[in-house]
Every structure is written in C-alpha cells, then in structure tokens.
XYZ file of C-alpha atoms in Angstrom:
710
model
C -139.600 -25.495 31.847
C -141.188 -24.280 28.583
C -142.934 -21.425 30.363
C -139.566 -19.773 31.021
C -138.793 -19.588 27.288
C -142.126 -19.659 25.464
C -144.243 -17.506 27.770
C -146.980 -15.608 25.945
C -147.195 -13.047 28.732
C -144.635 -11.881 31.328
C -145.354 -9.980 34.540
C -142.636 -8.033 36.351
C -143.563 -7.800 40.055
C -141.741 -4.859 41.592
C -141.461 -3.124 38.229
C -139.715 0.251 38.195
C -139.889 3.186 35.828
C -136.110 3.478 36.127
C -134.437 1.118 33.576
C -131.232 0.903 35.633
C -132.951 -0.692 38.646
C -133.409 -4.442 38.996
C -137.188 -4.035 38.749
C -136.902 -1.735 35.759
C -134.319 -3.572 33.701
C -136.475 -6.578 32.640
C -139.233 -4.260 31.404
C -136.667 -2.210 29.499
C -134.976 -5.271 27.973
C -138.219 -6.936 26.928
C -139.347 -3.791 25.139
C -135.970 -2.930 23.643
C -135.290 -6.366 22.174
C -138.754 -6.934 20.749
C -140.509 -9.483 22.939
C -143.794 -10.149 21.112
C -145.912 -11.169 24.112
C -147.722 -9.034 26.672
C -145.661 -7.270 29.355
C -147.357 -6.549 32.670
C -145.496 -4.206 35.053
C -146.783 -4.753 38.625
C -146.343 -1.898 41.106
C -148.634 -0.837 43.994
C -148.719 2.705 42.599
C -150.182 1.583 39.284
C -150.133 4.244 36.587
C -147.672 3.882 33.736
C -144.167 2.334 33.740
C -141.813 2.772 30.780
C -144.743 3.516 28.465
C -146.781 0.507 29.577
C -149.904 0.404 31.768
C -148.884 -0.692 35.283
C -151.091 -2.784 37.547
C -151.307 -2.360 41.311
C -151.864 -6.105 41.769
C -151.149 -9.191 39.716
C -154.814 -10.091 40.054
C -155.690 -6.959 38.028
C -153.980 -8.037 34.781
C -156.387 -8.767 31.907
C -155.102 -12.341 31.683
C -152.833 -14.589 33.715
C -149.233 -14.214 32.547
C -147.423 -17.517 31.984
C -144.203 -16.173 33.515
C -143.650 -13.787 36.427
C -140.398 -12.098 37.420
C -140.177 -11.140 41.097
C -137.952 -8.164 41.927
C -139.194 -7.155 45.374
C -137.337 -7.230 48.722
C -136.873 -10.725 50.136
C -139.351 -10.061 52.952
C -142.115 -9.462 50.375
C -141.218 -12.283 47.977
C -143.292 -14.993 49.698
C -146.480 -12.965 49.240
C -145.556 -12.333 45.614
C -145.149 -16.075 45.010
C -148.521 -16.690 46.685
C -150.083 -14.100 44.371
C -148.568 -15.867 41.352
C -149.960 -19.223 42.467
C -153.407 -17.730 42.999
C -153.337 -16.107 39.539
C -152.377 -19.362 37.778
C -148.873 -18.314 36.716
C -146.975 -21.313 35.309
C -143.432 -20.252 36.177
C -141.754 -17.748 38.479
C -138.244 -16.279 38.484
C -137.219 -14.808 41.845
C -134.511 -12.313 40.945
C -134.262 -10.905 44.481
C -131.475 -11.880 46.887
C -131.502 -12.167 50.681
C -132.588 -15.775 51.135
C -130.667 -18.940 52.117
C -127.384 -17.258 51.239
C -128.126 -14.535 53.797
C -129.078 -16.459 56.942
C -131.789 -18.390 58.748
C -134.623 -15.948 58.148
C -133.911 -15.865 54.414
C -133.642 -19.661 54.359
C -137.106 -19.909 55.913
C -138.564 -17.587 53.253
C -136.882 -19.643 50.569
C -138.322 -22.880 51.966
C -141.802 -21.340 52.077
C -141.595 -20.215 48.442
C -140.522 -23.725 47.432
C -143.444 -25.252 49.310
C -145.925 -22.899 47.606
C -144.529 -23.728 44.163
C -144.656 -27.486 44.750
C -148.160 -27.260 46.183
C -149.467 -25.479 43.089
C -147.420 -27.245 40.395
C -145.670 -23.983 39.542
C -142.004 -23.918 38.532
C -139.850 -21.585 40.633
C -136.374 -20.469 39.549
C -133.964 -18.861 42.006
C -134.044 -16.963 44.269
C -130.843 -14.923 43.991
C -130.437 -15.616 40.279
C -130.128 -13.843 36.942
C -133.028 -15.768 35.466
C -133.540 -17.000 31.919
C -133.331 -15.936 28.301
C -135.078 -17.574 25.350
C -133.190 -16.029 22.444
C -135.326 -16.851 19.409
C -138.483 -15.871 21.303
C -136.794 -12.843 22.922
C -138.357 -13.987 26.178
C -136.155 -12.252 28.744
C -136.576 -13.265 32.357
C -133.400 -11.543 33.491
C -131.830 -8.213 34.395
C -128.367 -9.161 33.066
C -126.181 -6.278 31.910
C -124.952 -8.589 29.143
C -128.230 -7.793 27.355
C -128.141 -4.024 27.715
C -126.209 -3.078 24.572
C -126.801 -6.058 22.286
C -128.883 -9.187 22.013
C -127.554 -12.613 20.993
C -128.314 -14.053 17.613
C -130.303 -17.259 17.739
C -128.155 -20.370 17.577
C -127.498 -23.842 18.922
C -125.482 -23.251 22.119
C -127.342 -23.289 25.440
C -126.003 -22.109 28.812
C -126.925 -23.488 32.232
C -125.183 -21.860 35.185
C -125.676 -21.832 38.925
C -123.850 -18.501 39.027
C -125.707 -15.709 37.312
C -122.623 -13.617 36.624
C -120.638 -16.528 35.198
C -123.596 -17.427 33.007
C -123.920 -13.859 31.753
C -120.173 -13.570 31.163
C -120.231 -16.802 29.172
C -123.104 -15.450 27.107
C -121.273 -12.199 26.474
C -118.037 -13.898 25.344
C -119.884 -16.215 22.991
C -121.871 -13.332 21.504
C -118.659 -11.378 20.935
C -117.290 -14.383 19.031
C -120.363 -14.550 16.813
C -121.752 -17.723 18.389
C -125.512 -18.149 18.278
C -127.322 -18.874 21.556
C -130.498 -20.879 22.108
C -131.231 -20.382 25.812
C -129.647 -19.315 29.072
C -130.721 -20.547 32.502
C -129.137 -19.352 35.762
C -130.391 -21.190 38.815
C -129.032 -19.267 41.838
C -130.076 -20.784 45.164
C -132.089 -23.550 43.481
C -135.102 -23.522 45.770
C -137.015 -25.603 43.205
C -135.558 -25.555 39.685
C -131.962 -26.760 39.760
C -129.029 -27.337 37.428
C -130.374 -30.755 36.430
C -133.675 -29.186 35.323
C -131.754 -26.791 33.103
C -129.643 -29.548 31.519
C -132.678 -31.770 30.919
C -134.744 -28.930 29.447
C -132.010 -27.846 27.043
C -131.251 -31.451 26.082
C -134.882 -31.838 24.973
C -134.942 -28.429 23.272
C -134.874 -28.781 19.445
C -133.009 -25.472 19.151
C -130.120 -26.515 21.427
C -127.287 -28.674 20.081
C -124.640 -28.064 22.770
C -124.997 -27.324 26.496
C -122.370 -25.325 28.391
C -122.731 -25.799 32.130
C -121.164 -23.766 34.965
C -121.454 -25.811 38.164
C -120.623 -24.717 41.696
C -122.087 -27.703 43.536
C -124.522 -30.568 43.180
C -127.394 -30.857 45.645
C -129.037 -33.990 44.226
C -126.827 -36.601 42.607
C -129.653 -38.740 41.237
C -131.293 -35.793 39.454
C -127.976 -34.775 37.899
C -127.278 -38.250 36.543
C -130.839 -38.481 35.182
C -130.379 -35.157 33.380
C -127.064 -36.281 31.885
C -128.748 -39.495 30.728
C -131.402 -37.408 28.941
C -128.665 -35.349 27.261
C -126.894 -38.518 26.171
C -130.142 -39.974 24.824
C -130.628 -36.827 22.713
C -126.957 -36.805 21.599
C -126.548 -33.342 23.126
C -122.994 -32.727 24.363
C -122.713 -31.315 27.881
C -119.505 -29.411 28.664
C -119.081 -28.708 32.372
C -116.909 -26.173 34.141
C -116.998 -27.373 37.754
C -115.587 -24.666 39.992
C -114.513 -25.292 43.570
C -112.005 -28.082 42.809
C -109.605 -27.122 45.598
C -110.348 -27.217 49.311
C -110.369 -23.416 49.366
C -112.624 -23.303 46.295
C -115.043 -25.810 47.808
C -115.270 -23.752 50.995
C -116.039 -20.657 48.951
C -118.719 -22.489 46.985
C -120.410 -23.712 50.159
C -120.312 -20.224 51.628
C -121.794 -18.740 48.474
C -124.628 -21.179 47.869
C -125.331 -22.419 51.379
C -124.957 -25.993 50.086
C -122.433 -28.683 50.895
C -120.095 -29.300 47.960
C -119.581 -32.883 46.892
C -116.049 -34.211 46.592
C -114.428 -32.920 43.423
C -113.027 -36.346 42.544
C -116.510 -37.843 42.791
C -118.054 -35.117 40.637
C -115.300 -35.736 38.098
C -116.065 -39.455 38.038
C -119.834 -38.888 37.784
C -119.473 -36.540 34.835
C -117.111 -38.913 33.053
C -119.346 -41.956 33.648
C -122.446 -40.200 32.380
C -120.970 -38.746 29.218
C -120.285 -35.121 30.143
C -117.017 -33.435 29.226
C -115.339 -31.567 32.064
C -113.089 -28.574 31.383
C -110.789 -26.842 33.861
C -111.035 -23.206 32.831
C -113.653 -20.758 31.673
C -111.570 -20.061 28.562
C -111.763 -23.742 27.617
C -115.515 -23.806 28.282
C -116.052 -20.963 25.828
C -113.601 -22.105 23.142
C -114.566 -25.786 23.225
C -118.255 -24.903 23.412
C -117.842 -22.622 20.433
C -116.058 -25.372 18.465
C -118.765 -27.908 19.294
C -121.407 -25.463 18.128
C -119.670 -25.185 14.755
C -119.014 -28.906 14.320
C -122.485 -30.062 15.401
C -125.016 -28.247 13.198
C -128.650 -28.918 14.058
C -130.169 -31.740 12.055
C -126.819 -32.991 10.691
C -124.267 -35.612 11.788
C -121.466 -34.212 13.893
C -118.087 -33.467 12.296
C -116.020 -34.040 15.444
C -112.541 -35.545 15.037
C -112.572 -39.202 16.062
C -108.835 -39.851 16.079
C -106.419 -38.284 18.613
C -104.081 -37.284 15.801
C -103.195 -33.979 14.130
C -101.394 -32.725 11.046
C -99.872 -29.328 11.742
C -99.335 -26.550 9.186
C -97.519 -23.264 9.762
C -95.606 -20.705 7.732
C -92.709 -20.959 10.205
C -90.653 -23.859 11.491
C -90.576 -22.305 14.956
C -94.343 -22.136 15.218
C -94.517 -25.708 13.954
C -92.265 -26.856 16.790
C -94.373 -24.980 19.341
C -97.486 -26.638 17.962
C -95.877 -30.078 18.025
C -94.868 -29.644 21.668
C -98.335 -28.555 22.768
C -100.183 -31.241 20.811
C -97.881 -33.993 22.081
C -98.298 -32.834 25.678
C -102.082 -33.012 25.173
C -101.731 -36.661 24.141
C -102.289 -36.109 20.405
C -100.249 -38.079 17.867
C -98.444 -36.495 14.896
C -98.546 -39.232 12.236
C -96.315 -39.118 9.175
C -97.966 -38.055 5.934
C -98.569 -40.578 3.181
C -96.060 -40.405 0.273
C -98.833 -39.313 -2.112
C -99.764 -36.443 0.222
C -96.156 -35.264 0.411
C -95.835 -35.431 -3.378
C -98.948 -33.289 -3.877
C -97.602 -30.619 -1.497
C -94.218 -30.584 -3.290
C -95.983 -30.002 -6.620
C -97.197 -26.571 -5.487
C -94.487 -25.827 -2.879
C -91.272 -27.535 -3.980
C -89.326 -26.166 -1.004
C -91.819 -27.073 1.702
C -90.942 -29.428 4.527
C -93.537 -32.213 4.386
C -92.854 -33.909 7.649
C -95.409 -33.340 10.403
C -95.494 -30.366 11.197
C -95.620 -29.101 7.608
C -93.419 -26.008 7.205
C -95.155 -24.378 4.263
C -93.129 -21.131 4.480
C -94.532 -17.721 3.580
C -95.419 -18.962 0.073
C -98.599 -20.530 1.444
C -100.009 -17.008 1.778
C -99.152 -15.875 -1.712
C -102.128 -17.323 -3.603
C -105.403 -18.930 -2.505
C -104.911 -21.781 -4.977
C -101.611 -22.771 -3.309
C -103.171 -22.698 0.162
C -106.161 -24.658 -1.122
C -103.978 -27.331 -2.741
C -101.833 -27.827 0.366
C -104.817 -28.088 2.683
C -106.705 -30.283 0.208
C -103.824 -32.734 0.161
C -103.897 -32.894 3.943
C -107.679 -33.298 4.031
C -107.389 -36.286 1.680
C -104.507 -37.896 3.556
C -105.551 -41.456 4.537
C -104.407 -40.916 8.122
C -107.597 -38.927 8.854
C -105.821 -36.669 11.314
C -107.257 -33.260 12.147
C -105.581 -30.564 10.065
C -104.456 -27.609 12.205
C -103.424 -24.363 10.492
C -101.622 -21.670 12.481
C -102.218 -18.084 11.321
C -100.020 -15.660 13.212
C -100.405 -12.307 11.437
C -102.002 -13.149 8.086
C -105.556 -12.221 9.038
C -104.448 -8.717 10.054
C -103.536 -7.999 6.417
C -106.581 -7.232 4.299
C -104.835 -8.735 1.242
C -103.842 -11.964 2.964
C -107.120 -12.198 4.824
C -109.013 -12.393 1.533
C -106.680 -15.141 0.339
C -107.221 -17.198 3.473
C -110.987 -16.700 3.536
C -111.345 -17.618 -0.130
C -109.273 -20.785 0.249
C -110.967 -21.837 3.478
C -114.437 -21.349 1.962
C -113.494 -23.564 -0.987
C -111.999 -26.150 1.339
C -115.042 -26.327 3.591
C -117.307 -26.759 0.578
C -115.121 -29.534 -0.815
C -114.577 -31.432 2.467
C -117.536 -30.675 4.743
C -116.986 -33.718 6.985
C -113.214 -33.566 7.437
C -111.991 -31.875 10.662
C -110.080 -28.623 10.219
C -108.990 -26.264 12.995
C -107.503 -22.766 12.803
C -105.327 -21.113 15.446
C -105.562 -17.315 15.353
C -106.084 -14.396 17.720
C -107.857 -12.268 15.186
C -108.872 -9.734 14.191
C -112.287 -10.546 15.605
C -114.265 -9.889 12.424
C -112.040 -12.257 10.423
C -112.360 -14.957 13.072
C -116.150 -14.629 12.951
C -116.045 -15.035 9.161
C -114.012 -18.231 9.459
C -116.289 -19.594 12.141
C -119.289 -18.876 9.935
C -117.812 -21.443 7.536
C -118.103 -24.082 10.262
C -114.376 -24.047 11.054
C -113.406 -23.795 14.749
C -110.881 -21.089 15.631
C -108.847 -21.356 18.838
C -107.087 -18.314 20.243
C -103.761 -19.973 21.082
C -101.689 -23.067 20.403
C -102.236 -24.429 23.909
C -105.983 -23.791 23.732
C -106.135 -25.626 20.408
C -104.269 -28.618 21.842
C -106.636 -28.875 24.798
C -109.602 -28.210 22.549
C -108.838 -30.882 19.963
C -108.223 -33.420 22.718
C -111.611 -32.467 24.201
C -113.366 -32.737 20.827
C -111.963 -36.240 20.308
C -113.106 -37.270 23.794
C -116.561 -35.820 23.166
C -116.840 -37.745 19.891
C -116.023 -40.943 21.796
C -118.638 -40.119 24.424
C -121.302 -39.502 21.779
C -120.415 -42.615 19.791
C -120.180 -44.992 22.762
C -123.110 -46.694 24.425
C -123.421 -45.846 28.139
C -121.424 -48.280 30.261
C -123.758 -50.334 32.397
C -123.021 -50.783 36.091
C -124.707 -53.136 38.552
C -127.864 -51.678 39.999
C -127.294 -50.045 43.385
C -129.439 -51.484 46.131
C -129.638 -51.697 49.889
C -131.222 -55.131 50.152
C -128.332 -57.155 51.586
C -128.942 -59.206 54.729
C -128.191 -57.137 57.787
C -124.608 -57.436 59.002
C -124.038 -58.823 62.523
C -123.769 -56.089 65.136
C -120.154 -57.000 65.991
C -118.975 -56.590 62.358
C -117.560 -53.169 63.241
C -115.872 -54.364 66.444
C -112.417 -55.110 65.035
C -110.436 -56.315 62.048
C -111.230 -59.993 62.580
C -114.980 -59.353 62.686
C -114.822 -57.139 59.595
C -112.947 -59.827 57.710
C -115.512 -62.466 58.673
C -118.191 -60.329 57.024
C -116.006 -60.066 53.934
C -115.398 -63.823 53.859
C -119.140 -64.420 54.070
C -119.526 -62.106 51.043
C -116.989 -64.092 48.996
C -113.835 -61.972 49.392
C -110.384 -63.566 49.358
C -109.060 -63.312 52.933
C -106.197 -65.515 54.224
C -106.909 -67.886 57.135
C -106.326 -65.987 60.396
C -106.824 -66.902 64.051
C -107.627 -64.973 67.228
C -105.560 -65.331 70.398
C -106.304 -64.006 73.870
C -102.653 -63.923 75.043
C -99.077 -64.793 74.110
C -99.379 -68.566 74.586
C -102.568 -68.716 72.564
C -100.786 -66.694 69.874
C -97.958 -69.266 69.767
C -100.453 -72.097 69.276
C -102.194 -70.151 66.517
C -98.874 -69.422 64.801
C -97.929 -73.087 64.862
C -101.292 -74.003 63.397
C -100.851 -71.482 60.567
C -97.117 -72.026 60.025
C -94.280 -69.546 60.444
C -93.538 -66.751 59.714
C -96.579 -64.880 61.049
C -97.901 -61.399 61.752
C -99.395 -60.263 65.072
C -101.936 -57.408 65.328
C -103.833 -55.979 68.267
C -107.614 -56.418 68.106
C -109.593 -53.483 69.480
C -112.689 -51.556 68.449
C -111.025 -48.429 69.868
C -107.792 -48.623 67.815
C -108.360 -48.060 64.111
C -104.713 -47.337 63.253
C -102.844 -50.208 64.832
C -99.359 -49.366 63.575
C -99.370 -45.929 65.211
C -100.140 -47.539 68.572
C -97.373 -50.095 68.170
C -99.969 -52.785 67.676
C -98.376 -54.681 64.770
C -95.387 -57.059 64.548
C -94.221 -58.581 61.255
C -92.203 -61.565 60.108
C -92.164 -63.547 63.354
C -90.321 -66.798 62.671
C -90.642 -68.861 65.865
C -92.440 -69.224 69.205
C -90.026 -66.987 71.122
C -90.426 -64.232 68.597
C -94.213 -64.488 68.940
C -94.029 -64.344 72.758
C -91.699 -61.325 72.711
C -93.802 -59.522 70.109
C -96.978 -60.163 72.094
C -95.452 -58.547 75.174
C -94.262 -55.534 73.151
C -97.669 -55.035 71.548
C -99.637 -55.168 74.806
C -97.146 -52.812 76.510
C -97.164 -50.320 73.626
C -100.937 -50.280 73.370
C -101.215 -49.716 77.132
C -99.051 -46.596 76.767
C -100.714 -45.211 73.660
C -104.338 -46.116 74.368
C -104.712 -47.000 78.051
C -108.509 -46.917 77.940
C -108.886 -49.018 74.782
C -111.009 -52.138 74.988
C -108.889 -55.099 73.868
C -110.058 -58.308 72.188
C -106.658 -59.996 72.162
C -104.424 -60.586 69.133
C -104.931 -61.499 65.497
C -102.440 -64.045 64.151
C -102.044 -64.064 60.373
C -99.622 -65.663 57.913
C -96.742 -63.458 56.742
C -97.301 -63.268 52.994
C -94.579 -62.124 50.602
C -94.400 -61.117 46.968
C -96.992 -59.409 44.846
C -97.979 -55.736 44.635
C -99.979 -53.828 47.215
C -103.246 -52.034 46.433
C -105.597 -50.099 48.659
C -109.350 -50.192 48.097
C -112.094 -48.613 50.091
C -115.551 -47.193 50.425
C -116.483 -43.736 51.633
C -119.798 -41.954 51.737
C -120.185 -38.876 49.592
C -122.791 -36.443 50.984
C -124.475 -36.158 47.568
C -123.750 -39.350 45.638
C -123.726 -41.878 48.491
C -121.304 -44.841 48.539
C -118.116 -44.207 46.581
C -115.476 -46.814 45.760
C -111.762 -45.978 45.635
C -108.738 -47.967 44.507
C -105.085 -46.952 44.514
C -101.553 -48.163 44.913
C -100.948 -49.364 48.457
C -98.198 -48.554 50.912
C -96.800 -45.031 50.726
C -98.063 -44.452 47.195
C -101.670 -43.727 48.098
C -100.791 -41.148 50.768
C -97.734 -39.531 49.174
C -98.689 -39.572 45.494
C -102.464 -39.683 45.919
C -102.470 -42.177 43.077
C -106.099 -43.243 43.371
C -109.180 -43.637 41.178
C -112.707 -42.927 42.397
C -116.163 -43.907 41.123
C -119.684 -43.803 42.543
C -120.698 -47.289 43.648
C -121.509 -49.751 42.310
C -119.050 -50.462 39.489
C -118.832 -53.427 37.137
C -115.680 -55.505 36.776
C -114.918 -53.713 33.497
C -115.252 -50.344 35.203
C -113.104 -51.529 38.116
C -110.463 -52.685 35.633
C -110.515 -49.261 33.988
C -110.067 -47.645 37.415
C -106.996 -49.785 38.142
C -105.519 -49.215 34.685
C -105.939 -45.428 35.119
C -103.483 -45.340 38.047
C -100.210 -43.608 37.281
C -98.292 -46.527 38.788
C -100.290 -49.183 36.959
C -97.071 -50.327 35.178
C -96.030 -51.816 38.534
C -98.999 -54.146 38.221
C -98.464 -54.711 34.520
C -95.033 -56.285 34.707
C -92.696 -53.269 34.691
C -88.955 -54.011 34.395
C -89.413 -57.705 33.821
C -91.625 -58.385 36.846
C -94.439 -60.904 36.506
C -97.766 -59.194 35.676
C -100.119 -59.045 38.648
C -103.582 -60.608 38.768
C -105.409 -57.429 37.763
C -108.568 -59.359 36.935
C -108.780 -60.683 40.508
C -108.166 -57.195 41.897
C -110.926 -55.773 39.669
C -113.342 -58.472 40.860
C -112.593 -57.506 44.451
C -113.143 -53.782 43.776
C -116.429 -54.452 41.966
C -117.590 -56.797 44.749
C -116.614 -54.211 47.366
C -118.715 -51.579 45.595
C -121.710 -53.925 45.498
C -121.196 -54.854 49.164
C -121.225 -51.157 50.103
C -124.472 -50.540 48.213
C -126.121 -53.617 49.685
C -125.247 -52.414 53.204
C -125.511 -48.667 52.631
C -127.830 -48.327 55.648
C -125.147 -49.770 57.972
C -121.714 -49.023 56.502
C -120.129 -45.578 56.314
C -116.547 -46.514 55.433
C -114.475 -49.550 54.504
C -110.682 -49.664 54.220
C -108.938 -52.665 52.693
C -105.265 -51.766 53.019
C -103.250 -53.452 51.861
C -104.637 -55.863 49.320
C -101.816 -58.100 48.115
C -102.184 -58.667 44.372
C -100.332 -61.853 43.495
C -98.931 -62.793 40.091
C -101.407 -63.371 37.289
C -103.714 -66.280 37.951
C -102.908 -66.476 41.679
C -105.573 -64.109 42.997
C -105.381 -61.586 45.809
C -105.247 -61.547 49.601
C -106.913 -58.898 51.771
C -104.366 -58.344 54.543
C -106.131 -55.674 56.610
C -109.695 -54.426 56.856
C -111.548 -51.729 58.733
C -115.291 -51.068 58.689
C -116.873 -47.948 60.158
C -120.596 -48.008 60.977
C -122.985 -45.406 59.707
C -124.208 -43.176 62.495
C -127.541 -41.438 61.856
C -127.175 -37.718 61.196
C -129.100 -35.384 63.502
C -132.228 -34.036 61.886
C -131.843 -30.468 60.632
C -134.085 -28.035 58.825
C -133.223 -27.490 55.172
C -134.212 -24.729 52.815
C -134.653 -27.301 50.069
C-alpha cells in the first residue's frame, strides 16, 4: 500500500485542463498543495494541461509513475489498467464510477480490472472511490472537494472509509477542529484493495496512531479479523462506525455496494472480540477519534482513562445535575472526593459544594490561580477519576478565555498523565487551543458521557491480551445422513458429541408410546417425529405433562389427527417419548451461518424471552467456555439465572460448556450443518447440569454457482 502514499511520480489518466472536472481536480490539487514528485497528465490530445506537459499515452512518460489515477469512462478503464500494468505502475486508483454498482456489464469490467491487477502484482483501489491522501507527503490520489480550499495538517489520525463522501466529510470535520491527519483511504467497490487493507496499512504506518473506520459492509471476514489483529499488535486503536444496522439500512448498503451485508449483530461481536471500538453515530466517530488522537501522542504511552469514574466540575448546580444524569446513564460512577481534596477546594473557594459534582460557582472563573488550584486538587484525588469541566459561556469572553487557557496550560504541564476532559461548544479557535494542549473537548454533555465511556473501553482493549478461542476447523467425522431427519436423530448426534440430553424413546404408535412412557416413568412428553415438520407445536404435534397410560393414548390420537390436518403430506416417523422435566431456567442456543463470517453461535433466554425481548448474545464460532460465560452473563435477564429474588442460582458453568461445545460442533461440521436450534435448554440449579429438551438441525445445501465481480 506504500505506493498510494509515498509515490515518487503520479500519472492522471483522463487528465483535464478544467480543474473542476474529475480528471482535472487531481492535477489541480497536487500542484496547489505542493506535491514534490512528478505529475504526468495523460490525455490523447497531448499538449499542455494546467501548465504541465501532457502525454498522449502512459507509455510516453519519461519514467514509470509509481501511482496512476484513472478518471476515464468505465468502458475505457480496463484498457487504462492494462496500460498501467504494461508500464510497471505499482498502484492504481480507479476514480471512475459505472462498474459493479451499475449492473452486469460494469461488474464484468470490474472483475477484469481485478484480474489484471492480481496477474501483475499491482494494487488496485476502487473503482467508484474517492481515492487516497498521504498528508505529510502531499500525495493526493483523490478529487475530493474537501481538499479544494484547505489541506490538512499532518497528524496521527488516519481515515479508512468504504464511502468516499463519508471519508471526505470525516476529514473535513477533523480538519476544522484542528486535528492532524496522517492518511485517508476510501475503498469504493473494493475490486482488489479493501477495508482490511486500509486498516492493516495504517496500523503499520509509523505516522498513524488512531484509525477511524467508516464501514458499510464486510466482504471477507477473515481478512478483516487479520487486519484488526495487526492493529492490536501495533497498539493502534480502531474506531468503527458501521452503518446499515437496521434492516432498511442493510438493504441500502447492499444496493449501494453490490455486496451482501453481514448481520449487524455478528459484525458487532467480531469488532468487540478483535479489539475495535464501535460507535453508533458519525458525531461520536469524530469526537472520540479526536480525543484518542490527543490522548495517544506518537511515541508516548497513552493517557486514556482506565477507570469508569468521573469527577464533575461546573459553575452551576443545574449543569452539574445534567452532567451527573448523563454520566450515570453512560455507566460512569461518580465517586465521593477524599476529605483532603474537599479541604483543598474549600481553601480557595470556601462556599463551593464539594460533593460530586463540584459546584464551583462563578468564582472559578475569576482568577486562573483559583481554577488551577481546584482542578489540581481533583487531579491529585486518590480516586483517579477523570476530571470533567463544563464551560458554558466562559470561552466566548476574551477575558475569561485567557484565564481558562492559562490555567489549563499549567494544569496539563503539571499532570500530563492524568485524564482531563472539557465540555464546550466553542468558539472554535478557543477549542483548538485547548486541544493543542492535549486536552479532549467534547461539544455536549451527552457526547462527553459517551466519549469517556468509549475511552475507558478502548483503554481496556489496548491493555488486555486478545482472548483466545478454540481454533475453528471442519475436521469432524462426517455425521450420519439421517442426522437431519428429525429431533431424535439430531439428539443422537449431540449425545455422540458429549451433550447432555435426557433419555428418550421412539414409538411407532399409541401402544408403543405407553410402553415407552412406563419405561421412562410418568409424567412424560409426546412429540411428533417428522423431517417435514420443523415447528411441532404449531402443527399440534406436542403434548405435555402426561401422567398415565390413558393420557398417553389420548394425546397420541390428538397429535396424529392434528398433524394430519396441518401437514397432510408430511412423512411421519412416529412419536418421541421424553420425561417431563420441571424446575430450572430455560435457555435457547443455536447455530446459524453468516454469509461472511461462517458459523455463528447464539445464546439467549428461552421461552417467550428470546422472541419478544430479543435477549440474545451472538459470537462467531468457535467460542471458549470463558467467552460463552461472558455471552450468558451479558443477557439482560441474566439475573434470572443468577438467583434473582431468592431463587437458587442456575448451573451457568454447565450452560457455558454446552454453548462452547455447540460452537465447536458447528465448526467441525461446517460442511454439513447450516443451522442448529436447541430450544429449550433446561438449566438446572448450580451443580446439577443442563438438559437439552428439543433440537433441530438443518443441513447445508450447496449454493448455486454464480459469477462474482470480486
């Protein structure tokens, strides 16, 4: 990827003399912002373009440029890529649109360009993208309007975005806030270079300390996780705005990129497992990214807050209450100040309220020494909470602004490693001055609450070793062909794999069911067995709590009659007779197949809770027992398992073992199994294990072969 940022020569194929056109803008921007390398405009007419000699063909340039920007119609782009390969160009940015996002013909062109690039070992970015920017080198491979009137200052924040406009907008907002940028990469249709390439390249880049990522979809799960592992290895935080979280948003993303969006819950789990921080709004991406850039200077240890605790300071009790509400809702604690800290504050502000929040009144703005003493006391408080100062109007007064800036400069010099956060909307030039001191400034109370919570989580991600999971494999012995026939067969496969399944018997008819019930002991449950009936209850195929032979006979007749009405063509394998188990708490666990990340394991509260409350946790398979335990503990209704209201705690350890084993089973049989539903799993009291009461396995059917652009 270095050729995109360190190119010693750049060709613009389709160059225009008009700086407002897509082919003219890169030439204009490279010249305007002082790119030091050679610029080669390529246009069949030759002559001169924007004061530079133009070449009719790429082959005519005096040397091979390392980077080429292609801004010709889509129908001519394949030939341009061929010309680049023949000339020995190392990297190509296809700025043009009209490819996979436009239909079959464009998809074919895109596939051909990819094939040429791979054949010649040439990196190809795009098509349909806004390209790249290497800020320190002023290597501009883009036509972004964000670069027309100003150029970013060099800094430590890198941007990787599938959407060119979102990437450019992010760049513009950061520049307006005085944040220095290292590189920007926008990947567009991702014919060859993808989001993972951008993350990996910036993670290895010595000039980049923080990566802000705008993701629409993921086309290759393994490449993404490898890139995140590289970022984690280099201690480079990755903050991800994943758009398309709703069904409507996912549909829009697929329509825009021509790629199938992975499940949002799975993406969320992947990012969390591999150390990336996900944010839910573009505002949070910019503000949290800006704060990380200030608290993680290149070549120095990070100054991120490690404790989810804050000490709040305001010149108004009302603002203090607003801050307390927002911070508490974000999960941040407001610890009491130490007596010595309170005494120090009272020495300079006898009337101040020294609870948390600290109501320092308007006197805090009167002299810089008073402000410095109050904040110094808080910085030295043994609780090590993050100090948060709310500035409502003070920075708009030139007199007060000087007081604040003087005190904050002294404070930062005295306590360079202690976390301090300011909340202020401006003015912009004052905010930039504060940020230059290495102090994050959030634009609102709510943004600060979300931001501090995110900074604490990022510190934990950077400090923690990656959690190991069992290696995924597909080497399990092949399952018998009838495993997918019915519930009984599915459970036999689970028993063979070591799962806890109660003893159950098959019965061909009512009398056989009575004998089975007597062998198991009453009460019992009857279920229809059929490979054509996945949802037995809806077909009237289940009877519970049958206490004697007559009840079993009557229930058998009802089940067969109901199934005949609801599914007259279903193939029947008789009845399943199972013990009627009571007590415990119900869980649901299952496996589904994500189109990008493969087998995915899910666990949630059973019964109505999973469907009504959607109280589930999801992870890519496989998971370890520790990870499965964390999944179960993350459920909103976990207190029901943990002994709520005097109930005996459930055997969570046994449930976690089952979830972990299920995830390993799915990976071992990934070539055969598409879905598994274990619902319900009865979790007995602690130490008594679990019982899988129902099971469904769905076989994997081969997908029809289709042509892909990538």
